[in-house]
Amino acid sequence: MTERLVCVSNRVSVPRRTAAPGGLAVGILSALKGTGGLWFGWGGELTEQEPGEAALDRREGVNYATIELRREQFLRYYGGFANGALWPLFHYMPSKFRFQPEEYAAYEDVNRQFARKLQPLLKPDDIVWAHDYHLIPLACRLRELGVRVPLGFFLHIPFPYIETLRVLPTFSELVRDLVAYDVIGFQTQSDLDSFFTAAAHVFGRQCVVDEGHLNIGDRTVRCGVFPIGVDVDAIQQEAIAARASEVVQRMVDSLSGRKLVIGVDRLDYSKGLVERFTAYERFLEMFPDNCGRLTYLQIAPLSRKDVPSYAEIRGALEQAAGRTNGRFADTDWTPIRYLNRNFAHNVMMGFLRSAHVGLVTPLRDGMNLVAKEYLAAQDPHDPGVLVLSTLAGAARELTSALQINPYDPRALGHALQTALHMSLGERRERHAQLLETLREHSIHAWADRFMAALRASKAET
Ligand code: F6P
């Protein structure tokens, strides 16, 4: 029998032409396309009745198995516990955190359903790789059903330090669930350190960390840092081709020679958009010569609309964009173009290539692949400049970017001014260093290293 990779995530994104996939989907697809494996998860449909078995499909060499979820339960699991409790807490924003026991119960139950529907599809030589905070209890539930294949888990978002984590009444159950995986991967060393601290807090002397292995009684869990990356060559080709496309050309023509500053983020409070808009307004105050000479394009597709904190941020952003445009716009110039829509991935890469400055200023982020995509999409002979938040996981690697604290509007304003006026020599030098890092930590290296760790755990058992 041959090994098969089975990826599991909350949402399965069957490739679509109209919308750019997020970081998680790009990563999973890249791992699966190399191996022809299976992607299992929720297919995006909700039902009022008891959902049936997984629906199977095959596209572009990848097999898909998707399930439906009951509407009421989904709202509690996804909008409730996953995105109302875990998301804000894991992004160090306890002020947005809310906990409802019935939402936690729905989260547990959805993981049980995932396990029940995945188990019959598994073969003895499979390796299973689960993704993200929605699926922390999945390994436990699969083991209860007698599944014996290696189980790995990668957390795409930050793992919080214990003093934040223990705000969650069920944090101890969560840590106990997590260590049922054989391999656990994090984006950065500080996430891994926080996890070890949490494990020590929960298991006390029972747990010992030894060269990246967490030993709890007679169990060994391999833990490591696997920074997710991008496919530099594929993005470069995509960006070059898209730059010449009609939609990108129209956007560039509409700039009338002005420099372009770009931001591309899911509309999420963790992305620091309100702070970014405020800093941009301050920048126009501090450096008025820029008025009329640049355009800031912010693409922010709507996300998690049913979660109250997401609706609030939408209102705040509309107000901030309206205020800046009202204050500074001229009859022939709009300072901010703010769009709540998505574009195909290649078009997005064409937009990124056209931008003199990329603004990636989350208040907290596991990695942030837009930062890496922006760099990969640039013309190495005349590259743009990345302004990057120190609080994004990507900041650990992308040390030649202009790094700023996203809460400091003056710092962001100064960085934007520096970026817009940076010499070609300095831009090239910084970009070359950053590209080297990108190639070292590519999306292929990420998938290969994680799968190697899973295979090694299999060999040990
Ligand atoms: O990594 C963050 C993440 O939650 C992924 O799990 C997910 O694919 C992406 O953001 C988009 O989020 P959602 O599926 O909630 O729209």
Short mmCIF file of N, CA and C in Angstrom, two decimals, residues 262-364:
data_model
loop_
_atom_site.label_atom_id
_atom_site.label_comp_id
_atom_site.label_asym_id
_atom_site.label_seq_id
_atom_site.Cartn_x
_atom_site.Cartn_y
_atom_site.Cartn_z
N ILE A 262 -0.89 49.50 -1.01
CA ILE A 262 -1.95 48.49 -0.99
C ILE A 262 -2.03 47.74 0.34
N GLY A 263 -3.26 47.37 0.70
CA GLY A 263 -3.49 46.48 1.84
C GLY A 263 -4.50 45.43 1.39
N VAL A 264 -4.26 44.17 1.71
CA VAL A 264 -5.21 43.09 1.38
C VAL A 264 -5.40 42.26 2.63
N ASP A 265 -6.58 42.34 3.22
CA ASP A 265 -6.83 41.61 4.47
C ASP A 265 -8.28 41.17 4.52
N ARG A 266 -8.52 39.99 5.12
CA ARG A 266 -9.88 39.63 5.48
C ARG A 266 -10.37 40.70 6.45
N LEU A 267 -11.67 41.07 6.40
CA LEU A 267 -12.14 42.11 7.31
C LEU A 267 -12.24 41.54 8.73
N ASP A 268 -11.17 41.70 9.48
CA ASP A 268 -11.06 41.08 10.79
C ASP A 268 -10.38 42.08 11.72
N TYR A 269 -10.90 42.18 12.97
CA TYR A 269 -10.32 43.17 13.89
C TYR A 269 -8.85 42.92 14.20
N SER A 270 -8.41 41.64 14.03
CA SER A 270 -7.00 41.34 14.33
C SER A 270 -6.06 41.92 13.26
N LYS A 271 -6.61 42.34 12.13
CA LYS A 271 -5.76 42.83 11.03
C LYS A 271 -5.34 44.28 11.21
N GLY A 272 -5.88 44.96 12.21
CA GLY A 272 -5.43 46.33 12.52
C GLY A 272 -5.87 47.35 11.49
N LEU A 273 -7.03 47.14 10.87
CA LEU A 273 -7.44 48.05 9.79
C LEU A 273 -7.86 49.43 10.29
N VAL A 274 -8.56 49.45 11.41
CA VAL A 274 -8.99 50.76 11.94
C VAL A 274 -7.74 51.57 12.29
N GLU A 275 -6.79 50.90 12.94
CA GLU A 275 -5.55 51.57 13.33
C GLU A 275 -4.78 52.03 12.08
N ARG A 276 -4.83 51.21 11.02
CA ARG A 276 -4.12 51.56 9.78
C ARG A 276 -4.76 52.78 9.11
N PHE A 277 -6.09 52.80 9.09
CA PHE A 277 -6.79 53.94 8.47
C PHE A 277 -6.48 55.23 9.26
N THR A 278 -6.48 55.09 10.57
CA THR A 278 -6.19 56.26 11.42
C THR A 278 -4.76 56.74 11.16
N ALA A 279 -3.83 55.79 11.06
CA ALA A 279 -2.43 56.15 10.84
C ALA A 279 -2.27 56.81 9.46
N TYR A 280 -3.03 56.36 8.48
CA TYR A 280 -2.93 56.94 7.14
C TYR A 280 -3.43 58.39 7.17
N GLU A 281 -4.47 58.62 7.93
CA GLU A 281 -4.99 59.99 8.06
C GLU A 281 -3.91 60.88 8.71
N ARG A 282 -3.28 60.35 9.77
CA ARG A 282 -2.21 61.10 10.43
C ARG A 282 -1.05 61.36 9.47
N PHE A 283 -0.75 60.36 8.63
CA PHE A 283 0.35 60.47 7.66
C PHE A 283 0.08 61.64 6.70
N LEU A 284 -1.18 61.75 6.25
CA LEU A 284 -1.51 62.85 5.33
C LEU A 284 -1.40 64.21 6.04
N GLU A 285 -1.66 64.19 7.36
CA GLU A 285 -1.49 65.43 8.14
C GLU A 285 -0.01 65.77 8.29
N MET A 286 0.78 64.72 8.61
CA MET A 286 2.20 64.93 8.91
C MET A 286 2.99 65.28 7.66
N PHE A 287 2.62 64.67 6.54
CA PHE A 287 3.38 64.86 5.29
C PHE A 287 2.41 65.27 4.18
N PRO A 288 1.90 66.52 4.25
CA PRO A 288 0.84 66.94 3.31
C PRO A 288 1.27 66.94 1.84
N ASP A 289 2.61 66.96 1.59
CA ASP A 289 3.07 66.93 0.19
C ASP A 289 2.59 65.70 -0.55
N ASN A 290 2.27 64.67 0.20
CA ASN A 290 1.83 63.42 -0.45
C ASN A 290 0.40 63.49 -0.98
N CYS A 291 -0.36 64.50 -0.51
CA CYS A 291 -1.75 64.59 -0.95
C CYS A 291 -1.79 64.72 -2.48
N GLY A 292 -2.61 63.89 -3.09
CA GLY A 292 -2.74 63.92 -4.54
C GLY A 292 -1.66 63.13 -5.26
N ARG A 293 -0.68 62.62 -4.49
CA ARG A 293 0.44 61.93 -5.17
C ARG A 293 0.44 60.42 -4.96
N LEU A 294 -0.47 59.94 -4.12
CA LEU A 294 -0.54 58.50 -3.92
C LEU A 294 -1.99 58.08 -3.72
N THR A 295 -2.25 56.79 -3.90
CA THR A 295 -3.59 56.24 -3.65
C THR A 295 -3.42 55.02 -2.78
N TYR A 296 -4.22 54.94 -1.73
CA TYR A 296 -4.19 53.77 -0.85
C TYR A 296 -5.40 52.90 -1.22
N LEU A 297 -5.10 51.68 -1.71
CA LEU A 297 -6.16 50.73 -2.07
C LEU A 297 -6.24 49.66 -0.99
N GLN A 298 -7.35 49.62 -0.30
CA GLN A 298 -7.55 48.59 0.73
C GLN A 298 -8.62 47.62 0.27
N ILE A 299 -8.20 46.37 0.06
CA ILE A 299 -9.14 45.31 -0.31
C ILE A 299 -9.41 44.50 0.95
N ALA A 300 -10.68 44.45 1.36
CA ALA A 300 -11.02 43.78 2.63
C ALA A 300 -12.30 42.97 2.47
N PRO A 301 -12.19 41.74 1.93
CA PRO A 301 -13.40 40.91 1.79
C PRO A 301 -14.06 40.65 3.13
N LEU A 302 -15.39 40.67 3.15
CA LEU A 302 -16.13 40.47 4.40
C LEU A 302 -15.91 39.07 4.93
N SER A 303 -15.95 38.93 6.25
CA SER A 303 -15.73 37.61 6.84
C SER A 303 -16.48 37.51 8.16
N ARG A 304 -16.96 36.31 8.50
CA ARG A 304 -17.60 36.01 9.79
C ARG A 304 -18.66 37.05 10.17
N LYS A 305 -19.53 37.35 9.22
CA LYS A 305 -20.48 38.46 9.37
C LYS A 305 -21.42 38.30 10.55
N ASP A 306 -21.65 37.02 10.97
CA ASP A 306 -22.61 36.80 12.07
C ASP A 306 -22.00 37.00 13.46
N VAL A 307 -20.70 37.19 13.51
CA VAL A 307 -20.07 37.40 14.83
C VAL A 307 -20.12 38.90 15.13
N PRO A 308 -20.71 39.31 16.29
CA PRO A 308 -20.95 40.74 16.52
C PRO A 308 -19.71 41.63 16.38
N SER A 309 -18.54 41.18 16.87
CA SER A 309 -17.36 42.06 16.80
C SER A 309 -16.95 42.34 15.36
N TYR A 310 -17.34 41.46 14.42
CA TYR A 310 -16.99 41.70 13.02
C TYR A 310 -17.90 42.76 12.40
N ALA A 311 -19.17 42.76 12.83
CA ALA A 311 -20.10 43.78 12.34
C ALA A 311 -19.65 45.15 12.86
N GLU A 312 -19.18 45.18 14.11
CA GLU A 312 -18.74 46.47 14.70
C GLU A 312 -17.57 47.06 13.92
N ILE A 313 -16.60 46.20 13.60
CA ILE A 313 -15.41 46.72 12.93
C ILE A 313 -15.74 47.24 11.53
N ARG A 314 -16.73 46.61 10.91
CA ARG A 314 -17.13 47.05 9.58
C ARG A 314 -17.62 48.49 9.63
N GLY A 315 -18.45 48.78 10.63
CA GLY A 315 -18.97 50.14 10.79
C GLY A 315 -17.83 51.12 11.05
N ALA A 316 -16.91 50.74 11.93
CA ALA A 316 -15.80 51.64 12.29
C ALA A 316 -14.94 51.95 11.08
N LEU A 317 -14.73 50.97 10.21
CA LEU A 317 -13.89 51.19 9.03
C LEU A 317 -14.55 52.10 8.02
N GLU A 318 -15.85 51.89 7.83
CA GLU A 318 -16.57 52.74 6.88
C GLU A 318 -16.49 54.20 7.34
N GLN A 319 -16.61 54.39 8.66
CA GLN A 319 -16.54 55.74 9.21
C GLN A 319 -15.14 56.34 8.98
N ALA A 320 -14.11 55.54 9.27
CA ALA A 320 -12.73 56.04 9.17
C ALA A 320 -12.39 56.39 7.72
N ALA A 321 -12.79 55.50 6.77
CA ALA A 321 -12.48 55.77 5.35
C ALA A 321 -13.23 57.02 4.90
N GLY A 322 -14.50 57.13 5.31
CA GLY A 322 -15.31 58.29 4.93
C GLY A 322 -14.71 59.58 5.47
N ARG A 323 -14.23 59.52 6.72
CA ARG A 323 -13.67 60.73 7.34
C ARG A 323 -12.42 61.19 6.59
N THR A 324 -11.51 60.25 6.30
CA THR A 324 -10.27 60.62 5.61
C THR A 324 -10.57 61.16 4.22
N ASN A 325 -11.44 60.46 3.51
CA ASN A 325 -11.76 60.93 2.16
C ASN A 325 -12.46 62.29 2.22
N GLY A 326 -13.37 62.47 3.19
CA GLY A 326 -14.07 63.75 3.33
C GLY A 326 -13.10 64.88 3.61
N ARG A 327 -12.08 64.60 4.43
CA ARG A 327 -11.13 65.65 4.83
C ARG A 327 -10.14 65.99 3.74
N PHE A 328 -9.62 64.95 3.03
CA PHE A 328 -8.47 65.18 2.17
C PHE A 328 -8.74 65.07 0.67
N ALA A 329 -9.88 64.48 0.28
CA ALA A 329 -10.08 64.24 -1.17
C ALA A 329 -10.17 65.55 -1.95
N ASP A 330 -9.85 65.46 -3.21
CA ASP A 330 -10.01 66.60 -4.11
C ASP A 330 -10.95 66.18 -5.25
N THR A 331 -11.28 67.11 -6.10
CA THR A 331 -12.22 66.76 -7.17
C THR A 331 -11.66 65.66 -8.07
N ASP A 332 -10.32 65.55 -8.13
CA ASP A 332 -9.74 64.53 -9.01
C ASP A 332 -8.88 63.52 -8.23
N TRP A 333 -9.10 63.45 -6.89
CA TRP A 333 -8.26 62.50 -6.13
C TRP A 333 -9.00 61.98 -4.89
N THR A 334 -8.95 60.66 -4.69
CA THR A 334 -9.53 60.03 -3.50
C THR A 334 -8.40 59.35 -2.73
N PRO A 335 -8.17 59.74 -1.49
CA PRO A 335 -7.02 59.17 -0.75
C PRO A 335 -7.13 57.67 -0.49
N ILE A 336 -8.35 57.18 -0.13
CA ILE A 336 -8.51 55.75 0.15
C ILE A 336 -9.55 55.16 -0.79
N ARG A 337 -9.21 54.06 -1.41
CA ARG A 337 -10.22 53.26 -2.12
C ARG A 337 -10.42 52.01 -1.28
N TYR A 338 -11.61 51.89 -0.76
CA TYR A 338 -11.89 50.82 0.20
C TYR A 338 -12.92 49.87 -0.39
N LEU A 339 -12.53 48.60 -0.60
CA LEU A 339 -13.40 47.62 -1.29
C LEU A 339 -13.65 46.42 -0.39
N ASN A 340 -14.91 46.03 -0.24
CA ASN A 340 -15.24 44.82 0.54
C ASN A 340 -15.43 43.61 -0.36
N ARG A 341 -14.65 43.51 -1.42
CA ARG A 341 -14.87 42.35 -2.29
C ARG A 341 -13.57 41.57 -2.48
N ASN A 342 -13.74 40.35 -3.03
CA ASN A 342 -12.57 39.52 -3.26
C ASN A 342 -12.25 39.50 -4.76
N PHE A 343 -11.04 39.10 -5.09
CA PHE A 343 -10.63 38.95 -6.49
C PHE A 343 -9.95 37.60 -6.66
N ALA A 344 -9.87 37.15 -7.89
CA ALA A 344 -9.15 35.90 -8.17
C ALA A 344 -7.69 36.06 -7.72
N HIS A 345 -7.06 34.95 -7.36
CA HIS A 345 -5.70 35.01 -6.81
C HIS A 345 -4.74 35.69 -7.78
N ASN A 346 -4.82 35.37 -9.07
CA ASN A 346 -3.86 35.96 -10.02
C ASN A 346 -4.05 37.47 -10.13
N VAL A 347 -5.31 37.92 -10.09
CA VAL A 347 -5.57 39.37 -10.17
C VAL A 347 -4.97 40.06 -8.94
N MET A 348 -5.15 39.42 -7.79
CA MET A 348 -4.61 39.97 -6.54
C MET A 348 -3.09 40.11 -6.64
N MET A 349 -2.44 39.09 -7.24
CA MET A 349 -0.98 39.14 -7.37
C MET A 349 -0.58 40.28 -8.31
N GLY A 350 -1.40 40.50 -9.35
CA GLY A 350 -1.14 41.62 -10.27
C GLY A 350 -1.27 42.96 -9.54
N PHE A 351 -2.26 43.09 -8.67
CA PHE A 351 -2.42 44.32 -7.87
C PHE A 351 -1.19 44.51 -6.97
N LEU A 352 -0.78 43.42 -6.32
CA LEU A 352 0.35 43.53 -5.39
C LEU A 352 1.62 43.97 -6.15
N ARG A 353 1.81 43.41 -7.33
CA ARG A 353 3.01 43.77 -8.12
C ARG A 353 3.01 45.26 -8.50
N SER A 354 1.81 45.82 -8.66
CA SER A 354 1.70 47.21 -9.09
C SER A 354 1.92 48.20 -7.94
N ALA A 355 2.00 47.70 -6.72
CA ALA A 355 2.01 48.62 -5.56
C ALA A 355 3.43 48.97 -5.12
N HIS A 356 3.66 50.27 -4.89
CA HIS A 356 4.97 50.74 -4.42
C HIS A 356 5.18 50.40 -2.95
N VAL A 357 4.08 50.29 -2.21
CA VAL A 357 4.19 49.95 -0.78
C VAL A 357 3.11 48.93 -0.44
N GLY A 358 3.48 47.90 0.32
CA GLY A 358 2.51 46.93 0.84
C GLY A 358 2.37 47.16 2.33
N LEU A 359 1.12 47.40 2.78
CA LEU A 359 0.90 47.64 4.21
C LEU A 359 0.33 46.36 4.83
N VAL A 360 1.08 45.75 5.72
CA VAL A 360 0.62 44.55 6.41
C VAL A 360 0.82 44.81 7.89
N THR A 361 -0.23 45.32 8.54
CA THR A 361 -0.05 45.82 9.90
C THR A 361 -1.04 45.21 10.90
N PRO A 362 -1.12 43.87 10.97
CA PRO A 362 -2.05 43.26 11.94
C PRO A 362 -1.66 43.57 13.38
N LEU A 363 -2.67 43.56 14.24
CA LEU A 363 -2.41 43.75 15.68
C LEU A 363 -1.85 42.46 16.26
N ARG A 364 -2.11 41.37 15.56
CA ARG A 364 -1.55 40.06 15.92
C ARG A 364 -1.87 39.12 14.77
#
